[in-house]
Coordinates of C-alpha atoms in Angstrom, one line a residue:
Chain A
X1 CA 0.0 0.0 0.0
X2 CA 1.0 3.6 -0.2
X3 CA 0.0 6.9 1.4
X4 CA 0.3 10.1 -0.6
X5 CA -1.0 13.5 0.5
X6 CA -1.2 16.8 -1.4
X7 CA -2.3 20.1 0.3
X8 CA -3.3 23.3 -1.4
X9 CA -2.7 26.3 0.8
X10 CA -2.9 30.1 0.4
X11 CA 0.9 30.1 0.6
X12 CA 1.6 27.2 -1.7
X13 CA 1.6 23.4 -1.7
X14 CA 2.7 20.5 0.4
X15 CA 3.3 17.2 -1.4
X16 CA 4.3 14.0 0.5
X17 CA 4.5 10.3 0.1
X18 CA 5.7 7.3 1.9
X19 CA 8.2 4.9 0.3
X20 CA 7.1 1.4 0.9
X21 CA 6.1 -0.9 -1.9
X22 CA 4.9 -4.4 -1.3
X23 CA 3.5 -7.4 -3.1
X24 CA 2.7 -9.5 -0.1
X25 CA 4.5 -9.3 3.2
X26 CA 7.7 -10.9 2.0
X27 CA 8.4 -8.7 -1.0
X28 CA 8.9 -5.3 0.5
X29 CA 11.1 -2.6 -1.0
X30 CA 11.7 1.1 -0.7
X31 CA 10.9 3.3 -3.7
X32 CA 10.3 6.9 -4.4
X33 CA 6.8 7.9 -5.1
X34 CA 7.4 11.6 -5.4
X35 CA 8.6 12.9 -8.8
X36 CA 9.4 16.5 -9.7
X37 CA 9.5 18.0 -13.1
X38 CA 10.7 21.6 -13.1
X39 CA 12.0 24.5 -15.2
X40 CA 13.0 27.0 -12.5
X41 CA 11.3 30.3 -13.0
X42 CA 8.7 28.8 -15.3
X43 CA 7.1 25.6 -14.0
X44 CA 7.1 23.1 -11.2
X45 CA 5.1 19.9 -11.5
X46 CA 5.1 17.3 -8.7
X47 CA 3.6 13.9 -9.2
X48 CA 2.8 11.5 -6.3
X49 CA 2.0 7.9 -7.3
X50 CA -0.1 5.1 -5.8
X51 CA -1.1 1.7 -7.2
X52 CA 0.7 -0.8 -9.4
X53 CA 4.4 0.0 -9.3
X54 CA 5.0 -1.2 -12.9
X55 CA 2.2 1.1 -14.1
X56 CA 3.3 4.2 -12.1
X57 CA 6.9 3.7 -13.1
X58 CA 6.0 3.4 -16.8
X59 CA 4.0 6.6 -16.6
X60 CA 6.8 8.5 -14.8
X61 CA 9.5 7.2 -17.2
X62 CA 7.4 8.2 -20.2
X63 CA 7.0 11.7 -18.8
X64 CA 10.7 12.0 -18.1
X65 CA 11.6 10.7 -21.5
X66 CA 9.2 13.2 -23.2
X67 CA 10.4 16.2 -21.1
X68 CA 11.5 18.7 -23.7
X69 CA 11.2 16.4 -26.7
X70 CA 8.4 18.4 -28.3
X71 CA 5.8 15.6 -28.3
X72 CA 2.5 17.5 -28.0
X73 CA 0.8 14.6 -26.1
X74 CA 3.5 13.9 -23.5
X75 CA 6.0 16.8 -23.2
X76 CA 5.1 18.6 -19.9
X77 CA 7.3 21.6 -20.9
X78 CA 4.6 22.3 -23.4
X79 CA 1.7 22.2 -20.9
X80 CA 0.0 25.6 -20.9
X81 CA -1.6 25.1 -17.5
X82 CA -1.5 22.6 -14.7
X83 CA -4.9 21.4 -15.9
X84 CA -3.2 20.7 -19.3
X85 CA -0.3 18.9 -17.6
X86 CA -2.6 16.8 -15.6
X87 CA -4.6 15.8 -18.7
X88 CA -1.3 14.8 -20.4
X89 CA -0.4 12.6 -17.4
X90 CA -3.9 11.1 -17.3
X91 CA -3.7 10.3 -21.0
X92 CA -0.3 8.7 -20.4
X93 CA -1.8 6.5 -17.7
X94 CA -4.6 5.5 -20.2
X95 CA -1.9 4.6 -22.8
X96 CA 0.1 2.5 -20.3
X97 CA -3.0 0.7 -19.2
X98 CA -4.2 0.1 -22.7
X99 CA -0.8 -1.6 -23.4
X100 CA -0.4 -3.5 -20.1
X101 CA -3.8 -4.1 -18.3
X102 CA -4.9 -7.2 -20.1
X103 CA -1.6 -8.9 -19.4
X104 CA -1.5 -7.9 -15.8
X105 CA -5.1 -8.7 -14.8
X106 CA -4.5 -12.5 -14.4
X107 CA -1.9 -11.7 -11.7
X108 CA -3.2 -8.6 -10.0
X109 CA -4.5 -5.1 -10.3
X110 CA -2.8 -2.9 -12.9
X111 CA -4.5 0.3 -11.8
X112 CA -2.8 3.4 -10.5
X113 CA -3.7 6.9 -9.3
X114 CA -1.8 10.2 -9.0
X115 CA -1.7 13.5 -7.3
X116 CA -0.4 16.3 -9.4
X117 CA 0.5 19.6 -7.7
X118 CA 2.5 22.6 -8.9
X119 CA 2.5 25.9 -10.6
X120 CA 3.0 27.1 -14.1
X121 CA 3.9 30.8 -14.5
X122 CA 0.8 32.9 -15.1
X123 CA -1.4 30.6 -12.9
X124 CA -1.8 30.2 -9.1
X125 CA -0.6 26.9 -7.6
X126 CA -3.1 24.0 -8.3
X127 CA -3.6 20.5 -7.1
X128 CA -5.3 17.6 -9.0
X129 CA -6.1 13.9 -8.3
X130 CA -6.0 11.6 -11.3
X131 CA -8.2 8.5 -10.9
X132 CA -7.4 5.0 -12.3
X133 CA -9.7 5.9 -15.3
X134 CA -7.4 8.8 -16.2
X135 CA -9.9 11.4 -15.4
X136 CA -9.2 13.9 -12.6
X137 CA -10.6 16.4 -10.1
X138 CA -9.1 19.5 -8.6
X139 CA -8.6 20.6 -5.0
X140 CA -10.1 24.0 -3.9
X141 CA -10.2 26.2 -0.8
X142 CA -13.1 24.1 0.5
X143 CA -11.2 20.8 -0.1
X144 CA -7.7 21.8 0.7
X145 CA -6.2 18.4 0.7
X146 CA -6.3 15.2 -1.5
X147 CA -5.1 11.8 -0.5
X148 CA -4.5 8.5 -2.4
X149 CA -3.6 5.0 -1.2
X150 CA -4.1 4.2 2.5
X151 CA -6.0 7.4 3.3
X152 CA -8.2 6.9 6.3
X153 CA -5.9 6.6 9.3
X154 CA -4.2 9.9 8.5
X155 CA -7.4 11.8 7.7
X156 CA -8.8 12.7 11.2
X157 CA -5.9 15.0 12.2
X158 CA -6.1 16.8 8.9
X159 CA -9.9 17.2 9.2
X160 CA -9.5 18.7 12.6
X161 CA -6.5 21.0 12.1
X162 CA -5.7 21.8 8.5
X163 CA -7.2 24.8 6.8
X164 CA -6.6 26.6 3.5
X165 CA -4.9 29.4 5.4
X166 CA -2.5 27.2 7.4
X167 CA 1.1 28.2 6.9
X168 CA 3.5 26.0 5.0
X169 CA 5.7 24.9 8.0
X170 CA 2.6 24.1 10.1
X171 CA 1.1 22.1 7.2
X172 CA 4.4 20.2 6.9
X173 CA 4.2 19.3 10.6
X174 CA 0.5 18.2 10.2
X175 CA 1.6 16.2 7.2
X176 CA 4.2 14.3 9.2
X177 CA 1.7 13.7 12.0
X178 CA -0.8 12.3 9.4
X179 CA 1.9 10.0 8.1
X180 CA 2.9 8.9 11.6
X181 CA -0.7 8.0 12.4
X182 CA -0.9 6.0 9.2
X183 CA 2.4 4.2 9.7
X184 CA 1.5 3.3 13.3
X185 CA -1.8 1.7 12.3
X186 CA -0.8 0.1 9.0
X187 CA 2.4 -1.9 8.3
X188 CA 2.2 -1.4 4.5
X189 CA 3.0 2.3 4.8
X190 CA 6.6 3.0 5.7
X191 CA 9.4 5.5 5.9
X192 CA 11.2 7.3 4.5
X193 CA 8.6 10.1 4.0
X194 CA 9.4 12.3 1.1
X195 CA 8.1 15.8 1.7
X196 CA 8.2 18.8 -0.7
X197 CA 7.2 22.3 0.4
X198 CA 6.4 24.6 -2.5
X199 CA 6.0 28.3 -1.7
X200 CA 3.7 30.2 -4.0
X201 CA 5.3 31.9 -7.0
X202 CA 8.8 30.7 -6.3
X203 CA 8.6 28.4 -9.4
X204 CA 11.3 26.1 -8.0
X205 CA 11.2 22.8 -6.2
X206 CA 14.1 23.0 -3.7
X207 CA 12.5 22.5 -0.4
X208 CA 12.5 18.7 -0.6
X209 CA 13.4 16.6 2.4
X210 CA 13.3 12.8 3.1
X211 CA 12.5 11.8 6.7
X212 CA 13.8 8.3 7.4
X213 CA 12.8 6.1 10.4
X214 CA 15.5 7.5 12.6
X215 CA 15.2 11.1 11.6
X216 CA 15.8 13.2 14.8
X217 CA 13.1 15.8 14.0
X218 CA 10.5 13.0 13.2
X219 CA 11.5 11.2 16.4
X220 CA 11.0 14.3 18.5
X221 CA 7.7 15.2 16.8
X222 CA 6.4 11.7 17.5
X223 CA 7.5 11.7 21.1
X224 CA 6.1 15.2 21.7
X225 CA 2.8 14.4 20.1
X226 CA 2.5 11.1 22.0
X227 CA 3.3 12.7 25.3
X228 CA 1.1 15.7 24.7
X229 CA -1.8 13.5 23.5
X230 CA -1.6 11.3 26.6
X231 CA -1.7 14.4 28.9
X232 CA -4.5 16.0 26.9
X233 CA -6.7 12.9 27.0
X234 CA -5.9 12.2 30.7
X235 CA -7.1 15.8 31.5
X236 CA -10.5 15.4 29.9
X237 CA -13.4 14.3 32.1
X238 CA -14.7 10.7 31.9
X239 CA -18.4 10.1 31.2
X240 CA -20.8 9.7 34.1
X241 CA -22.2 6.2 33.8
Chain B
X1 CA -21.8 2.0 7.1
X2 CA -21.3 1.3 10.8
X3 CA -18.7 1.6 13.4
X4 CA -18.6 -0.9 16.3
X5 CA -15.8 -1.2 18.9
X6 CA -15.3 -3.8 21.6
X7 CA -12.5 -3.5 24.2
X8 CA -11.2 -6.2 26.5
X9 CA -9.7 -4.8 29.7
X10 CA -8.4 -6.1 32.9
X11 CA -11.4 -4.5 34.6
X12 CA -14.0 -5.6 32.1
X13 CA -15.4 -4.7 28.7
X14 CA -16.4 -1.6 26.7
X15 CA -18.9 -2.3 23.9
X16 CA -20.0 0.6 21.6
X17 CA -21.7 1.2 18.3
X18 CA -23.0 4.1 16.2
X19 CA -26.6 4.1 15.1
X20 CA -26.7 5.1 11.5
X21 CA -27.9 2.8 8.8
X22 CA -28.0 3.7 5.2
X23 CA -28.7 2.3 1.8
X24 CA -27.5 5.3 -0.3
X25 CA -27.4 8.8 1.0
X26 CA -31.2 9.3 0.8
X27 CA -32.2 6.3 2.8
X28 CA -30.8 7.0 6.2
X29 CA -32.3 5.7 9.5
X30 CA -31.3 5.3 13.1
X31 CA -31.1 1.8 14.5
X32 CA -29.7 0.1 17.5
X33 CA -26.7 -2.1 16.7
X34 CA -26.0 -3.0 20.4
X35 CA -28.0 -5.9 21.8
X36 CA -27.7 -7.3 25.3
X37 CA -28.7 -10.8 26.5
X38 CA -28.5 -11.2 30.2
X39 CA -29.4 -13.3 33.2
X40 CA -28.2 -11.1 36.1
X41 CA -25.7 -13.0 38.3
X42 CA -25.1 -15.6 35.7
X43 CA -24.4 -14.3 32.2
X44 CA -24.1 -11.1 30.2
X45 CA -23.7 -11.4 26.4
X46 CA -23.5 -8.2 24.3
X47 CA -23.7 -8.4 20.5
X48 CA -22.6 -5.5 18.2
X49 CA -23.8 -5.8 14.6
X50 CA -22.4 -4.5 11.3
X51 CA -23.4 -5.2 7.7
X52 CA -26.7 -6.0 6.0
X53 CA -29.4 -4.8 8.3
X54 CA -31.9 -7.5 7.3
X55 CA -29.3 -10.1 8.0
X56 CA -28.2 -8.7 11.4
X57 CA -31.8 -8.2 12.5
X58 CA -32.7 -11.7 11.5
X59 CA -29.8 -13.1 13.6
X60 CA -30.7 -10.9 16.7
X61 CA -34.4 -11.7 16.4
X62 CA -33.7 -15.4 16.2
X63 CA -31.5 -15.2 19.3
X64 CA -34.1 -13.3 21.2
X65 CA -36.8 -15.7 20.2
X66 CA -34.6 -18.7 21.3
X67 CA -33.6 -17.1 24.6
X68 CA -34.7 -19.6 27.2
X69 CA -36.6 -21.9 24.8
X70 CA -34.3 -24.9 25.3
X71 CA -33.1 -25.1 21.6
X72 CA -29.6 -26.5 21.9
X73 CA -28.5 -24.7 18.8
X74 CA -29.9 -21.3 19.5
X75 CA -30.7 -20.8 23.1
X76 CA -27.9 -18.6 24.6
X77 CA -29.1 -19.4 28.2
X78 CA -27.6 -22.8 27.5
X79 CA -24.2 -21.6 26.4
X80 CA -21.6 -23.0 28.7
X81 CA -18.9 -20.4 27.8
X82 CA -18.7 -17.2 25.7
X83 CA -16.9 -19.3 23.1
X84 CA -20.0 -21.6 23.0
X85 CA -22.3 -18.6 22.8
X86 CA -20.3 -17.1 20.0
X87 CA -20.4 -20.3 18.1
X88 CA -24.2 -20.4 18.4
X89 CA -24.3 -16.8 17.0
X90 CA -22.0 -17.7 14.1
X91 CA -24.1 -20.7 13.3
X92 CA -27.2 -18.6 13.4
X93 CA -25.6 -16.1 10.9
X94 CA -24.8 -19.1 8.6
X95 CA -28.4 -20.3 8.8
X96 CA -29.7 -16.8 8.0
X97 CA -27.3 -16.5 5.0
X98 CA -28.2 -19.9 3.8
X99 CA -31.8 -18.9 3.6
X100 CA -31.4 -15.3 2.3
X101 CA -28.1 -14.8 0.5
X102 CA -29.0 -16.1 -3.0
X103 CA -32.1 -13.8 -3.0
X104 CA -30.2 -10.7 -1.8
X105 CA -27.1 -11.0 -4.0
X106 CA -28.8 -9.5 -7.1
X107 CA -29.5 -6.3 -5.1
X108 CA -26.5 -6.0 -2.8
X109 CA -24.3 -7.6 -0.2
X110 CA -26.1 -9.8 2.4
X111 CA -23.1 -10.3 4.6
X112 CA -22.8 -9.3 8.2
X113 CA -20.3 -9.4 11.1
X114 CA -20.5 -9.2 14.8
X115 CA -18.6 -8.4 18.0
X116 CA -19.6 -10.6 20.9
X117 CA -18.4 -9.5 24.4
X118 CA -19.5 -10.6 27.8
X119 CA -19.0 -12.9 30.7
X120 CA -20.5 -16.2 31.8
X121 CA -20.1 -17.2 35.5
X122 CA -17.0 -19.3 35.9
X123 CA -15.1 -17.6 33.1
X124 CA -13.3 -14.3 32.8
X125 CA -14.8 -11.7 30.5
X126 CA -14.1 -12.5 26.8
X127 CA -14.5 -10.7 23.5
X128 CA -14.9 -12.3 20.0
X129 CA -15.3 -11.1 16.4
X130 CA -17.5 -13.1 14.1
X131 CA -16.7 -12.8 10.4
X132 CA -19.2 -13.0 7.6
X133 CA -18.3 -16.7 7.1
X134 CA -19.5 -17.4 10.7
X135 CA -16.1 -18.3 12.0
X136 CA -14.6 -16.1 14.7
X137 CA -11.5 -15.0 16.6
X138 CA -10.9 -13.8 20.1
X139 CA -9.3 -10.7 21.6
X140 CA -6.4 -11.0 24.0
X141 CA -4.2 -8.9 26.2
X142 CA -2.0 -8.2 23.1
X143 CA -5.0 -7.3 20.9
X144 CA -7.2 -5.6 23.5
X145 CA -9.7 -4.1 21.0
X146 CA -11.7 -5.3 18.0
X147 CA -13.5 -3.2 15.4
X148 CA -16.0 -3.9 12.7
X149 CA -17.5 -1.6 10.0
X150 CA -15.7 1.7 9.3
X151 CA -12.7 0.9 11.4
X152 CA -9.8 3.0 10.2
X153 CA -10.5 6.6 11.2
X154 CA -11.0 5.7 14.8
X155 CA -8.0 3.3 15.1
X156 CA -5.0 5.7 15.5
X157 CA -6.2 7.1 18.9
X158 CA -6.7 3.6 20.2
X159 CA -3.4 2.4 18.9
X160 CA -1.7 5.3 20.7
X161 CA -3.5 5.4 24.0
X162 CA -5.5 2.2 24.8
X163 CA -3.9 -0.6 26.8
X164 CA -5.2 -3.8 28.4
X165 CA -4.8 -2.2 31.8
X166 CA -6.6 1.1 31.0
X167 CA -9.4 1.7 33.4
X168 CA -13.1 1.4 32.3
X169 CA -13.9 5.2 32.6
X170 CA -10.7 6.1 30.6
X171 CA -11.5 3.5 28.0
X172 CA -15.1 4.9 27.7
X173 CA -13.6 8.3 27.0
X174 CA -11.2 6.9 24.4
X175 CA -14.1 5.1 22.8
X176 CA -16.1 8.3 22.4
X177 CA -13.0 10.1 21.0
X178 CA -12.5 7.2 18.5
X179 CA -16.2 7.5 17.5
X180 CA -15.9 11.3 17.2
X181 CA -12.9 10.9 14.8
X182 CA -14.9 8.5 12.7
X183 CA -18.0 10.6 12.6
X184 CA -16.1 13.7 11.6
X185 CA -14.4 11.9 8.7
X186 CA -17.2 9.7 7.5
X187 CA -20.8 10.8 7.0
X188 CA -22.1 7.2 7.1
X189 CA -21.3 6.8 10.8
X190 CA -23.6 8.8 13.1
X191 CA -24.9 9.4 16.6
X192 CA -26.4 8.3 18.9
X193 CA -23.5 6.3 20.2
X194 CA -24.6 3.4 22.3
X195 CA -22.0 2.6 25.0
X196 CA -22.0 -0.3 27.5
X197 CA -19.5 -0.5 30.3
X198 CA -19.2 -3.9 31.8
X199 CA -17.2 -4.3 35.1
X200 CA -15.6 -7.7 35.5
X201 CA -17.6 -10.2 37.6
X202 CA -20.6 -8.0 38.0
X203 CA -22.6 -10.2 35.7
X204 CA -25.1 -7.5 34.9
X205 CA -25.5 -5.0 32.0
X206 CA -26.7 -1.9 33.7
X207 CA -24.1 0.7 32.7
X208 CA -25.5 1.4 29.3
X209 CA -25.8 4.9 28.0
X210 CA -26.8 6.5 24.7
X211 CA -24.9 9.7 23.6
X212 CA -26.9 11.7 21.1
X213 CA -25.6 14.5 18.9
X214 CA -26.4 17.2 21.5
X215 CA -25.2 15.3 24.6
X216 CA -23.6 17.8 26.9
X217 CA -20.8 15.4 27.9
X218 CA -20.0 14.5 24.3
X219 CA -20.1 18.2 23.3
X220 CA -17.6 19.1 26.1
X221 CA -15.4 16.2 25.3
X222 CA -15.2 17.2 21.6
X223 CA -14.6 20.8 22.4
X224 CA -11.9 20.0 25.0
X225 CA -10.2 17.5 22.7
X226 CA -10.3 19.9 19.7
X227 CA -8.9 22.8 21.7
X228 CA -6.3 20.7 23.4
X229 CA -5.1 19.1 20.1
X230 CA -4.8 22.6 18.5
X231 CA -2.6 23.8 21.4
X232 CA -0.6 20.6 21.4
X233 CA 0.2 20.6 17.7
X234 CA 0.9 24.4 17.7
X235 CA 3.5 23.9 20.5
X236 CA 5.4 21.2 18.5
X237 CA 8.4 22.5 16.4
X238 CA 8.1 22.7 12.6
X239 CA 10.6 20.9 10.4
X240 CA 13.7 22.8 9.2
X241 CA 13.4 22.8 5.5

């Protein structure tokens, strides 16, 4: 399984993914599910991947191969908006599935989904979710975050605390707490967590950090949250019954 | 959907369920999913139900009808242990599905699952989960809680704070926080929350309370938790990136 989270904020975007891939409990590996395509000063496109690893890697490889090659259907340097870029990625997913799905079906599920977040000069930052069918929907102020993969364990803390006007550093912290909740409750989601902070209008993807299992900040955050939550709940009254 | 939670503690049991039933968003009703069968001083058997409502109601009605009627396959007053009682309930589920499933399948899923918690004099309190197949597994010190239905949103807080030696009132509070997390993140789980506290060796089921949407304790708990969580997370450091 996988957990990927994209957040659309007034100040920019947070894009994050875990790194565990598994086909059964005895075939576990660490892969990157966060891919960045950028021309500094002009466009930043971040893609988070969930689902069949062969499918997602085929899509990402095709996009890397086409970057700057002038192919009107694949080249993300030609995308005139993030909507246009997302449509190209969705079309690429459809092409990969058209080629692979019938061969994969006897063995498993070939489907995949993506979160696409970024900014192209002339637009505000935008965030999209591409479904397995290749169609997609966009985040808005009212729905400031999108998730794919193992989404439920990490949703309550976001529902409670995340808002469209949350600052980037605060949103990064909430993202790591959301991943921590997911990793504690589900073995198939695992570190390192890849986290990209994108500040609106910077048009570069430099604030990227990978948090591994022993990362001191992550360890301190977990410990502080666990201790604080224990005290918080202990201080609340018990029901009279 | 449904959320049911059973907790096995040193001090006894907590059994809780939401009350929403739905077949699509425009056919929503409130039902009780917590049923208690008791002979004070001798046995207390609590059943929490999830899944197809016709199936779960048929099972519960059959068990009520058979209570004290001497039927060796159905009468829970004859169960010699909670294992035995759970087997009778699982068998009853199989009989209902044998009768109904083929008629229901064209329209939807006839399956159901149950949590069975309680105590029969001579044994310690026990807690079981009955799968749709009618087979079942038992909670233990290492797995002190079992969930059925919409289980994921409410699991992180239990994973973090619930232990086998947690007291009954604290566990009741955690149960309500787990339900609150679920109800905030999923519309198909809704109040009132039915909550039973069973203190070990009391052999009676009197500490039963229903928390509706406007319950003052529940409102205070939600508010205190939300405010405390906001302060807690705000006080944690942000990542350096």
